[in-house]
mmCIF file of C-alpha atoms in Angstrom:
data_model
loop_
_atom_site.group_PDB
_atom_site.id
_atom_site.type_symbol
_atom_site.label_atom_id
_atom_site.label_comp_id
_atom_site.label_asym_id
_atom_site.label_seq_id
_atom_site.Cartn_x
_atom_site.Cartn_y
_atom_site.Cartn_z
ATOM 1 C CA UNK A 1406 43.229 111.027 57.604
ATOM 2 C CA UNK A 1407 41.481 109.315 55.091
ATOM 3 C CA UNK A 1408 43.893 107.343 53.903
ATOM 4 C CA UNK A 1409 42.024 103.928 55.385
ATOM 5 C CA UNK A 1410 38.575 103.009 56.199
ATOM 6 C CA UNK A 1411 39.167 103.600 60.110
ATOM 7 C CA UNK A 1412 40.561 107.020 59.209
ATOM 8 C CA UNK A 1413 37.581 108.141 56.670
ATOM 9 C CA UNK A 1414 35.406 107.036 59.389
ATOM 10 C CA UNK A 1415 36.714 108.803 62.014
ATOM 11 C CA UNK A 1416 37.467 112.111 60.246
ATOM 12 C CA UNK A 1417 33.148 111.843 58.750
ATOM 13 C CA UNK A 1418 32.385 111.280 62.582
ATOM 14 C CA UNK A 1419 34.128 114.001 63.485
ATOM 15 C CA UNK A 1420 32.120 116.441 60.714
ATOM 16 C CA UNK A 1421 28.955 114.864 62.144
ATOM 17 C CA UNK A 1422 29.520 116.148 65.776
ATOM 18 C CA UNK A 1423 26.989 118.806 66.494
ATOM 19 C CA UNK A 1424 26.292 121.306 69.361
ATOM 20 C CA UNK A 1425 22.443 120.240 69.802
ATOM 21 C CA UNK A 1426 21.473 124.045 70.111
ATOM 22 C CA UNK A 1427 23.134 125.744 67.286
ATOM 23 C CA UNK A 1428 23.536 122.933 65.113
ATOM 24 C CA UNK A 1429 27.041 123.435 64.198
ATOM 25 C CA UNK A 1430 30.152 121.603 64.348
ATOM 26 C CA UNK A 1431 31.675 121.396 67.822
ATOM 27 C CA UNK A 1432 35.381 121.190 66.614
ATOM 28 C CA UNK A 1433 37.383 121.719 63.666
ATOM 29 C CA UNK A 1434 38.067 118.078 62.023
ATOM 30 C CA UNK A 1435 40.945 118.784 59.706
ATOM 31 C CA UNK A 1436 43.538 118.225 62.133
ATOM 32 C CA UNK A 1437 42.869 114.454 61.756
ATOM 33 C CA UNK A 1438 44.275 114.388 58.362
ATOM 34 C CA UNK A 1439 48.062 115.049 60.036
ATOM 35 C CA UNK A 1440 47.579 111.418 61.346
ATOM 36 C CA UNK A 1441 48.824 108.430 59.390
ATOM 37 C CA UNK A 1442 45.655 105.569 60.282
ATOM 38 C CA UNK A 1443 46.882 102.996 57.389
ATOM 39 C CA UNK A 1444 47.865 101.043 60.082
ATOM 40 C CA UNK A 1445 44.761 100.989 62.274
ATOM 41 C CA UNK A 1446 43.093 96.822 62.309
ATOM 42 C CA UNK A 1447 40.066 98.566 63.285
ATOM 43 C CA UNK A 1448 36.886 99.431 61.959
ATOM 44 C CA UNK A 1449 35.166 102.181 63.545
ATOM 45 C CA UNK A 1450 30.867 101.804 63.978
ATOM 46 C CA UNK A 1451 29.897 105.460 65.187
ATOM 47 C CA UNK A 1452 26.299 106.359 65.849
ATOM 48 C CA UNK A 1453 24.854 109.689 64.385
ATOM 49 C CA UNK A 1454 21.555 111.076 65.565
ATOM 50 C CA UNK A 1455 19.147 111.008 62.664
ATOM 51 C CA UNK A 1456 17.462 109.022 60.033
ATOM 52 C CA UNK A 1457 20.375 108.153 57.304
ATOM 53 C CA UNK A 1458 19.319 106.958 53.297
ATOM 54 C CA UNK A 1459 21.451 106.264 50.178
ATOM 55 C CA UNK A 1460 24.937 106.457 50.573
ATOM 56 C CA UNK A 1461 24.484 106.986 54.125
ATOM 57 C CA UNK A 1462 22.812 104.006 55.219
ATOM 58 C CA UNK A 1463 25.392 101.803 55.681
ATOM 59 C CA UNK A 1464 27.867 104.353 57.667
ATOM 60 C CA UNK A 1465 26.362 104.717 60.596
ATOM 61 C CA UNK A 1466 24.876 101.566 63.587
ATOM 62 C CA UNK A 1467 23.318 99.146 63.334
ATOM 63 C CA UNK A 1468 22.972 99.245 59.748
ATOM 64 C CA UNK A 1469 26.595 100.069 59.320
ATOM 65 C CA UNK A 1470 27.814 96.519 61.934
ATOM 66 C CA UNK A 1471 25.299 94.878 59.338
ATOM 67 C CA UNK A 1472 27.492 95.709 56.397
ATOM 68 C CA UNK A 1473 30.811 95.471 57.969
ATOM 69 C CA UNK A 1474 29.976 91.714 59.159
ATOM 70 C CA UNK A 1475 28.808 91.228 55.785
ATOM 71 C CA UNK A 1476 31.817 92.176 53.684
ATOM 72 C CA UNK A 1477 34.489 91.396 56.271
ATOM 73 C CA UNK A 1478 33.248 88.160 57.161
ATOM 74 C CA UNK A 1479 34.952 88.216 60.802
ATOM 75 C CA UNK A 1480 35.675 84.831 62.076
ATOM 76 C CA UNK A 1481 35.467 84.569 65.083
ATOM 77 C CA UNK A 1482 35.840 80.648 65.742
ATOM 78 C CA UNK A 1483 39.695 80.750 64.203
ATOM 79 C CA UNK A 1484 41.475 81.217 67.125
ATOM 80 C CA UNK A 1485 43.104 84.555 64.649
ATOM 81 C CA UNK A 1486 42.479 87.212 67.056
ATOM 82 C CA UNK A 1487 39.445 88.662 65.318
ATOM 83 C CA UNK A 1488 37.088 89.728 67.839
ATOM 84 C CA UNK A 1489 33.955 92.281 67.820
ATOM 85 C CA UNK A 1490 34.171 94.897 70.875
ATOM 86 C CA UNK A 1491 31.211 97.296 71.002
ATOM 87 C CA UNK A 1492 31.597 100.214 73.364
ATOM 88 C CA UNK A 1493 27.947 101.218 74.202
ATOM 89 C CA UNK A 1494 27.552 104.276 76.385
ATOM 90 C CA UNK A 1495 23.615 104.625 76.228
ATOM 91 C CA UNK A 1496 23.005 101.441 77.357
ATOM 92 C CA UNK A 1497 21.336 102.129 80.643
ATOM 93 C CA UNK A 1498 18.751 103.531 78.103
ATOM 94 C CA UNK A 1499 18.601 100.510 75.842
ATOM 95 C CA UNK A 1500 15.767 98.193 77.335
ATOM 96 C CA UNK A 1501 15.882 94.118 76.891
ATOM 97 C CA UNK A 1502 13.806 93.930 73.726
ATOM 98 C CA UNK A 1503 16.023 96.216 71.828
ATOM 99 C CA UNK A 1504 19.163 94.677 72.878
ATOM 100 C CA UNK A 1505 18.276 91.052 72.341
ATOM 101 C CA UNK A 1506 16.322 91.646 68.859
ATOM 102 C CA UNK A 1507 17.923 94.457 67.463
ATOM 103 C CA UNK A 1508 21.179 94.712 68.556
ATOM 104 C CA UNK A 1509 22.448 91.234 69.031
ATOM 105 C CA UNK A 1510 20.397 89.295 66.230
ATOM 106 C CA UNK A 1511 19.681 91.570 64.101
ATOM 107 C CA UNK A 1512 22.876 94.126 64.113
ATOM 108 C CA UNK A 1513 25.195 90.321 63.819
ATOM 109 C CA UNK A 1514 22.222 88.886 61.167
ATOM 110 C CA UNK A 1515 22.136 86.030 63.102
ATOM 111 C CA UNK A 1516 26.164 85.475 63.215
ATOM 112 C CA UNK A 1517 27.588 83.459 65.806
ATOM 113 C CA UNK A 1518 28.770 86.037 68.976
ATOM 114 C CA UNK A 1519 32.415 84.286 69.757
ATOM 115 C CA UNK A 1520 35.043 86.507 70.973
ATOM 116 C CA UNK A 1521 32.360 89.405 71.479
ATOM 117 C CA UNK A 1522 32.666 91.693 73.995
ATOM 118 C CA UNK A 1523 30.548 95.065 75.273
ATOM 119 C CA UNK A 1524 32.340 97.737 77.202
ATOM 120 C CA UNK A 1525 30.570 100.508 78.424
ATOM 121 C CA UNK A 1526 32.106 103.504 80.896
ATOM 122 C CA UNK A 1527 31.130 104.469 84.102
ATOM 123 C CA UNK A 1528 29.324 106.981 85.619
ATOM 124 C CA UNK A 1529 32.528 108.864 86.480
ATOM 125 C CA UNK A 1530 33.774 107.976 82.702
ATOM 126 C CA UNK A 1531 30.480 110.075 81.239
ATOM 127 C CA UNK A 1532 30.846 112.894 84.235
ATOM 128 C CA UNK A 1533 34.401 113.524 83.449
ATOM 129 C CA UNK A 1534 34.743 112.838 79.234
ATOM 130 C CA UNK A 1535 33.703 116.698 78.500
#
């Protein structure tokens, strides 16, 4: 529901999720709402395909860890738990450039990278998710 960040995240993700032929929603979103996510200490990043301006550019990659670091200020050096895990399942895609530049300076504006952590699934993960 949208009742906290994670959940108004989650439940605009979920309206974003397209069949690539026909364009159209793959699944009806509005059971998410019968879920209580006040609770959630997450933030959700999601990646959407496409070129995002105005009140979208900040919701969506890159541009949307930019503006989370920025106004949560994580700190990752008190020993408080916070901690940044990305989950990354194009990266066999992603070549060194792209994840040294963009990603890790530029997607952290040159934050420190304590208690960070990249998780990615397997082949079998991928084969078996759909």
């Amino acid at each position: 529901s949208s009742d906290s960040e994670f959940g108004a995240t989650l439940l605009d993700y979920c309206h974003h999720i397209k069949d690539a032929q026909t364009n159209t929603n793959i699944m009806e979103c509005s059971f998410l709402n019968r879920y209580d996510f006040s609770s959630a200490k997450v933030l959700l990043i999601p990646s959407v395909p496409g070129y995002h301006k105005h009140a979208a550019l900040d919701l969506y990659g890159l541009q949307r860890l930019r503006h989370l670091l920025s106004t949560h200020k994580m700190n990752a050096q008190a020993n408080n738990g916070d901690s940044l895990v990305c989950n990354v399942s194009s990266i066999g895609s992603l070549h060194d450039r792209w994840f040294s530049h963009e990603f890790l300076y530029n997607g952290f504006c040159g934050q420190q990278k304590q208690n960070f952590k990249l998780i990615w699934p397997t082949v079998d993960d991928v084969r078996n998710s759909a």
